[in-house]
Amino acid sequence: MKIKSNTRSAILAAASLLFTTNSILLADQTDDHIVDSAKNSFVFRTFLKEGSVKTESKDGNVTLSGTVEHEFQKTLAGDTAASIPEVKKVDNRLTVKSNDSSPNADKLLVQKVKTMLLFHRNLSASKTDVSSENGKITLRGNASSQAQKELTTEYTKDIDGVTGVTNDMVVAEGKAMPGRTIAEKIDDASVTAQVKASLLTHRSTSAVKTHIQTREGVVTVSGVASNAAEKSLVTKLIMDIDGATSVENNMTLP
């Protein structure tokens, strides 16, 4: 009887050890997957300089460290990491490099507009030159169509701090200039991060409390909109984000 009891105890101990070992291995695999997902995400590869961000994960708790050029990059990196399904918490320790200890309002406004242009696939950040004087934005460069030029004006006007917009962009004649195309499938975490950043950038949606979730490119948004126009604008902005294939807008109206 004693032998059987000892055998049973040994079996239970071995099973417990095996379970613990497997749990540790699974946790390590999950952490490795989180780090790889962040490193290979569209946001990290497109908006962050290679090697500028170090990502570590322990039991699903992510720590980001390193240096980035702009505040929006820090926010994007944090939101992308937080949107990876296995992530429990993100400690964003990224520091923002500043070439100007006291940037004036116009410089900050130009950066806001340039950031906005990066997120929207129907606009062209590379072909648009932005300048600001006392809150009045001047846009120069090339537009692939009149519709793109008008959309650039519309979105720029909605940036918090912009008091006026002069759009001197030239519409390309003849064959339309190719727009920005992304052949690869963009990961859901990057879509979610870009959506959050875009809604914060625009004056009409910056204060909207929303919950964003993306699955296979389908963005689901919930929360409360002030009115039907605001809800409609949220849908429009999301549909213009790289990687968003459709929008399910479940926002409620007061």
PDB file of N, CA and C in Angstrom, residues 33-77:
ATOM      1  N   HIS A  33       6.533  35.546 -29.623  1.00  0.00           N
ATOM      2  CA  HIS A  33       5.579  35.904 -30.686  1.00  0.00           C
ATOM      3  C   HIS A  33       5.202  37.379 -30.597  1.00  0.00           C
ATOM      4  N   ILE A  34       5.019  37.882 -29.378  1.00  0.00           N
ATOM      5  CA  ILE A  34       4.679  39.293 -29.185  1.00  0.00           C
ATOM      6  C   ILE A  34       5.790  40.193 -29.716  1.00  0.00           C
ATOM      7  N   VAL A  35       7.027  39.867 -29.355  1.00  0.00           N
ATOM      8  CA  VAL A  35       8.170  40.668 -29.791  1.00  0.00           C
ATOM      9  C   VAL A  35       8.288  40.648 -31.315  1.00  0.00           C
ATOM     10  N   ASP A  36       8.125  39.462 -31.912  1.00  0.00           N
ATOM     11  CA  ASP A  36       8.200  39.352 -33.377  1.00  0.00           C
ATOM     12  C   ASP A  36       7.061  40.120 -34.048  1.00  0.00           C
ATOM     13  N   SER A  37       5.866  40.031 -33.465  1.00  0.00           N
ATOM     14  CA  SER A  37       4.704  40.722 -34.038  1.00  0.00           C
ATOM     15  C   SER A  37       4.906  42.232 -34.039  1.00  0.00           C
ATOM     16  N   ALA A  38       5.456  42.749 -32.956  1.00  0.00           N
ATOM     17  CA  ALA A  38       5.712  44.190 -32.875  1.00  0.00           C
ATOM     18  C   ALA A  38       6.788  44.602 -33.871  1.00  0.00           C
ATOM     19  N   LYS A  39       7.885  43.872 -33.880  1.00  0.00           N
ATOM     20  CA  LYS A  39       9.016  44.199 -34.751  1.00  0.00           C
ATOM     21  C   LYS A  39       8.629  44.160 -36.223  1.00  0.00           C
ATOM     22  N   ASN A  40       7.780  43.199 -36.605  1.00  0.00           N
ATOM     23  CA  ASN A  40       7.414  43.025 -38.008  1.00  0.00           C
ATOM     24  C   ASN A  40       6.125  43.752 -38.390  1.00  0.00           C
ATOM     25  N   SER A  41       5.550  44.504 -37.465  1.00  0.00           N
ATOM     26  CA  SER A  41       4.301  45.210 -37.754  1.00  0.00           C
ATOM     27  C   SER A  41       4.530  46.321 -38.772  1.00  0.00           C
ATOM     28  N   PHE A  42       3.471  46.683 -39.457  1.00  0.00           N
ATOM     29  CA  PHE A  42       3.519  47.750 -40.455  1.00  0.00           C
ATOM     30  C   PHE A  42       3.976  49.066 -39.822  1.00  0.00           C
ATOM     31  N   VAL A  43       3.469  49.371 -38.645  1.00  0.00           N
ATOM     32  CA  VAL A  43       3.822  50.617 -37.966  1.00  0.00           C
ATOM     33  C   VAL A  43       5.311  50.670 -37.651  1.00  0.00           C
ATOM     34  N   PHE A  44       5.845  49.590 -37.070  1.00  0.00           N
ATOM     35  CA  PHE A  44       7.260  49.597 -36.698  1.00  0.00           C
ATOM     36  C   PHE A  44       8.151  49.694 -37.935  1.00  0.00           C
ATOM     37  N   ARG A  45       7.763  49.039 -39.029  1.00  0.00           N
ATOM     38  CA  ARG A  45       8.585  49.036 -40.233  1.00  0.00           C
ATOM     39  C   ARG A  45       8.439  50.321 -41.053  1.00  0.00           C
ATOM     40  N   THR A  46       7.296  50.992 -40.911  1.00  0.00           N
ATOM     41  CA  THR A  46       7.013  52.156 -41.754  1.00  0.00           C
ATOM     42  C   THR A  46       7.299  53.487 -41.058  1.00  0.00           C
ATOM     43  N   PHE A  47       6.924  53.593 -39.794  1.00  0.00           N
ATOM     44  CA  PHE A  47       7.005  54.872 -39.101  1.00  0.00           C
ATOM     45  C   PHE A  47       8.166  54.982 -38.112  1.00  0.00           C
ATOM     46  N   LEU A  48       8.847  53.870 -37.846  1.00  0.00           N
ATOM     47  CA  LEU A  48       9.936  53.882 -36.876  1.00  0.00           C
ATOM     48  C   LEU A  48      11.243  53.489 -37.539  1.00  0.00           C
ATOM     49  N   LYS A  49      12.300  54.162 -37.161  1.00  0.00           N
ATOM     50  CA  LYS A  49      13.614  53.847 -37.694  1.00  0.00           C
ATOM     51  C   LYS A  49      14.055  52.481 -37.177  1.00  0.00           C
ATOM     52  N   GLU A  50      14.584  51.660 -38.071  1.00  0.00           N
ATOM     53  CA  GLU A  50      14.996  50.306 -37.704  1.00  0.00           C
ATOM     54  C   GLU A  50      16.006  50.353 -36.553  1.00  0.00           C
ATOM     55  N   GLY A  51      15.692  49.578 -35.520  1.00  0.00           N
ATOM     56  CA  GLY A  51      16.589  49.509 -34.376  1.00  0.00           C
ATOM     57  C   GLY A  51      16.387  50.604 -33.348  1.00  0.00           C
ATOM     58  N   SER A  52      15.466  51.537 -33.600  1.00  0.00           N
ATOM     59  CA  SER A  52      15.274  52.650 -32.664  1.00  0.00           C
ATOM     60  C   SER A  52      14.437  52.246 -31.457  1.00  0.00           C
ATOM     61  N   VAL A  53      13.659  51.172 -31.604  1.00  0.00           N
ATOM     62  CA  VAL A  53      12.785  50.726 -30.527  1.00  0.00           C
ATOM     63  C   VAL A  53      13.146  49.301 -30.115  1.00  0.00           C
ATOM     64  N   LYS A  54      13.371  49.109 -28.832  1.00  0.00           N
ATOM     65  CA  LYS A  54      13.639  47.778 -28.295  1.00  0.00           C
ATOM     66  C   LYS A  54      12.369  47.283 -27.616  1.00  0.00           C
ATOM     67  N   THR A  55      11.927  46.101 -28.002  1.00  0.00           N
ATOM     68  CA  THR A  55      10.698  45.527 -27.452  1.00  0.00           C
ATOM     69  C   THR A  55      11.030  44.300 -26.627  1.00  0.00           C
ATOM     70  N   GLU A  56      10.566  44.297 -25.386  1.00  0.00           N
ATOM     71  CA  GLU A  56      10.739  43.149 -24.500  1.00  0.00           C
ATOM     72  C   GLU A  56       9.375  42.741 -23.960  1.00  0.00           C
ATOM     73  N   SER A  57       9.199  41.427 -23.758  1.00  0.00           N
ATOM     74  CA  SER A  57       7.937  40.933 -23.232  1.00  0.00           C
ATOM     75  C   SER A  57       8.185  39.859 -22.181  1.00  0.00           C
ATOM     76  N   LYS A  58       7.516  39.989 -21.070  1.00  0.00           N
ATOM     77  CA  LYS A  58       7.597  39.011 -19.991  1.00  0.00           C
ATOM     78  C   LYS A  58       6.193  38.703 -19.510  1.00  0.00           C
ATOM     79  N   ASP A  59       5.768  37.474 -19.763  1.00  0.00           N
ATOM     80  CA  ASP A  59       4.415  37.041 -19.380  1.00  0.00           C
ATOM     81  C   ASP A  59       3.344  37.963 -19.962  1.00  0.00           C
ATOM     82  N   GLY A  60       3.580  38.453 -21.178  1.00  0.00           N
ATOM     83  CA  GLY A  60       2.597  39.300 -21.844  1.00  0.00           C
ATOM     84  C   GLY A  60       2.675  40.760 -21.479  1.00  0.00           C
ATOM     85  N   ASN A  61       3.590  41.112 -20.573  1.00  0.00           N
ATOM     86  CA  ASN A  61       3.786  42.512 -20.194  1.00  0.00           C
ATOM     87  C   ASN A  61       4.940  43.079 -21.017  1.00  0.00           C
ATOM     88  N   VAL A  62       4.636  44.056 -21.848  1.00  0.00           N
ATOM     89  CA  VAL A  62       5.596  44.582 -22.825  1.00  0.00           C
ATOM     90  C   VAL A  62       6.248  45.862 -22.327  1.00  0.00           C
ATOM     91  N   THR A  63       7.562  45.955 -22.549  1.00  0.00           N
ATOM     92  CA  THR A  63       8.302  47.177 -22.254  1.00  0.00           C
ATOM     93  C   THR A  63       8.949  47.670 -23.540  1.00  0.00           C
ATOM     94  N   LEU A  64       8.683  48.935 -23.868  1.00  0.00           N
ATOM     95  CA  LEU A  64       9.291  49.568 -25.043  1.00  0.00           C
ATOM     96  C   LEU A  64      10.330  50.569 -24.569  1.00  0.00           C
ATOM     97  N   SER A  65      11.518  50.507 -25.152  1.00  0.00           N
ATOM     98  CA  SER A  65      12.572  51.457 -24.800  1.00  0.00           C
ATOM     99  C   SER A  65      13.311  51.881 -26.058  1.00  0.00           C
ATOM    100  N   GLY A  66      14.037  52.989 -25.946  1.00  0.00           N
ATOM    101  CA  GLY A  66      14.747  53.514 -27.100  1.00  0.00           C
ATOM    102  C   GLY A  66      14.404  54.974 -27.324  1.00  0.00           C
ATOM    103  N   THR A  67      14.777  55.485 -28.479  1.00  0.00           N
ATOM    104  CA  THR A  67      14.554  56.896 -28.787  1.00  0.00           C
ATOM    105  C   THR A  67      13.899  57.051 -30.155  1.00  0.00           C
ATOM    106  N   VAL A  68      12.877  57.911 -30.228  1.00  0.00           N
ATOM    107  CA  VAL A  68      12.203  58.203 -31.496  1.00  0.00           C
ATOM    108  C   VAL A  68      12.272  59.705 -31.747  1.00  0.00           C
ATOM    109  N   GLU A  69      12.018  60.075 -32.998  1.00  0.00           N
ATOM    110  CA  GLU A  69      12.144  61.481 -33.386  1.00  0.00           C
ATOM    111  C   GLU A  69      10.962  62.339 -32.931  1.00  0.00           C
ATOM    112  N   HIS A  70       9.758  61.758 -32.982  1.00  0.00           N
ATOM    113  CA  HIS A  70       8.558  62.557 -32.738  1.00  0.00           C
ATOM    114  C   HIS A  70       7.610  61.869 -31.758  1.00  0.00           C
ATOM    115  N   GLU A  71       6.774  62.683 -31.127  1.00  0.00           N
ATOM    116  CA  GLU A  71       5.829  62.176 -30.132  1.00  0.00           C
ATOM    117  C   GLU A  71       4.844  61.190 -30.746  1.00  0.00           C
ATOM    118  N   PHE A  72       4.409  61.445 -31.987  1.00  0.00           N
ATOM    119  CA  PHE A  72       3.427  60.556 -32.602  1.00  0.00           C
ATOM    120  C   PHE A  72       3.997  59.153 -32.788  1.00  0.00           C
ATOM    121  N   GLN A  73       5.330  59.043 -32.966  1.00  0.00           N
ATOM    122  CA  GLN A  73       5.947  57.730 -33.113  1.00  0.00           C
ATOM    123  C   GLN A  73       5.886  56.947 -31.805  1.00  0.00           C
ATOM    124  N   LYS A  74       6.086  57.643 -30.695  1.00  0.00           N
ATOM    125  CA  LYS A  74       5.982  56.999 -29.387  1.00  0.00           C
ATOM    126  C   LYS A  74       4.574  56.480 -29.161  1.00  0.00           C
ATOM    127  N   THR A  75       3.589  57.315 -29.487  1.00  0.00           N
ATOM    128  CA  THR A  75       2.189  56.909 -29.312  1.00  0.00           C
ATOM    129  C   THR A  75       1.832  55.738 -30.210  1.00  0.00           C
ATOM    130  N   LEU A  76       2.259  55.807 -31.473  1.00  0.00           N
ATOM    131  CA  LEU A  76       1.978  54.726 -32.419  1.00  0.00           C
ATOM    132  C   LEU A  76       2.580  53.405 -31.957  1.00  0.00           C
ATOM    133  N   ALA A  77       3.818  53.446 -31.503  1.00  0.00           N
ATOM    134  CA  ALA A  77       4.498  52.234 -31.047  1.00  0.00           C
ATOM    135  C   ALA A  77       3.753  51.619 -29.869  1.00  0.00           C
TER     136      ALA A  77
END
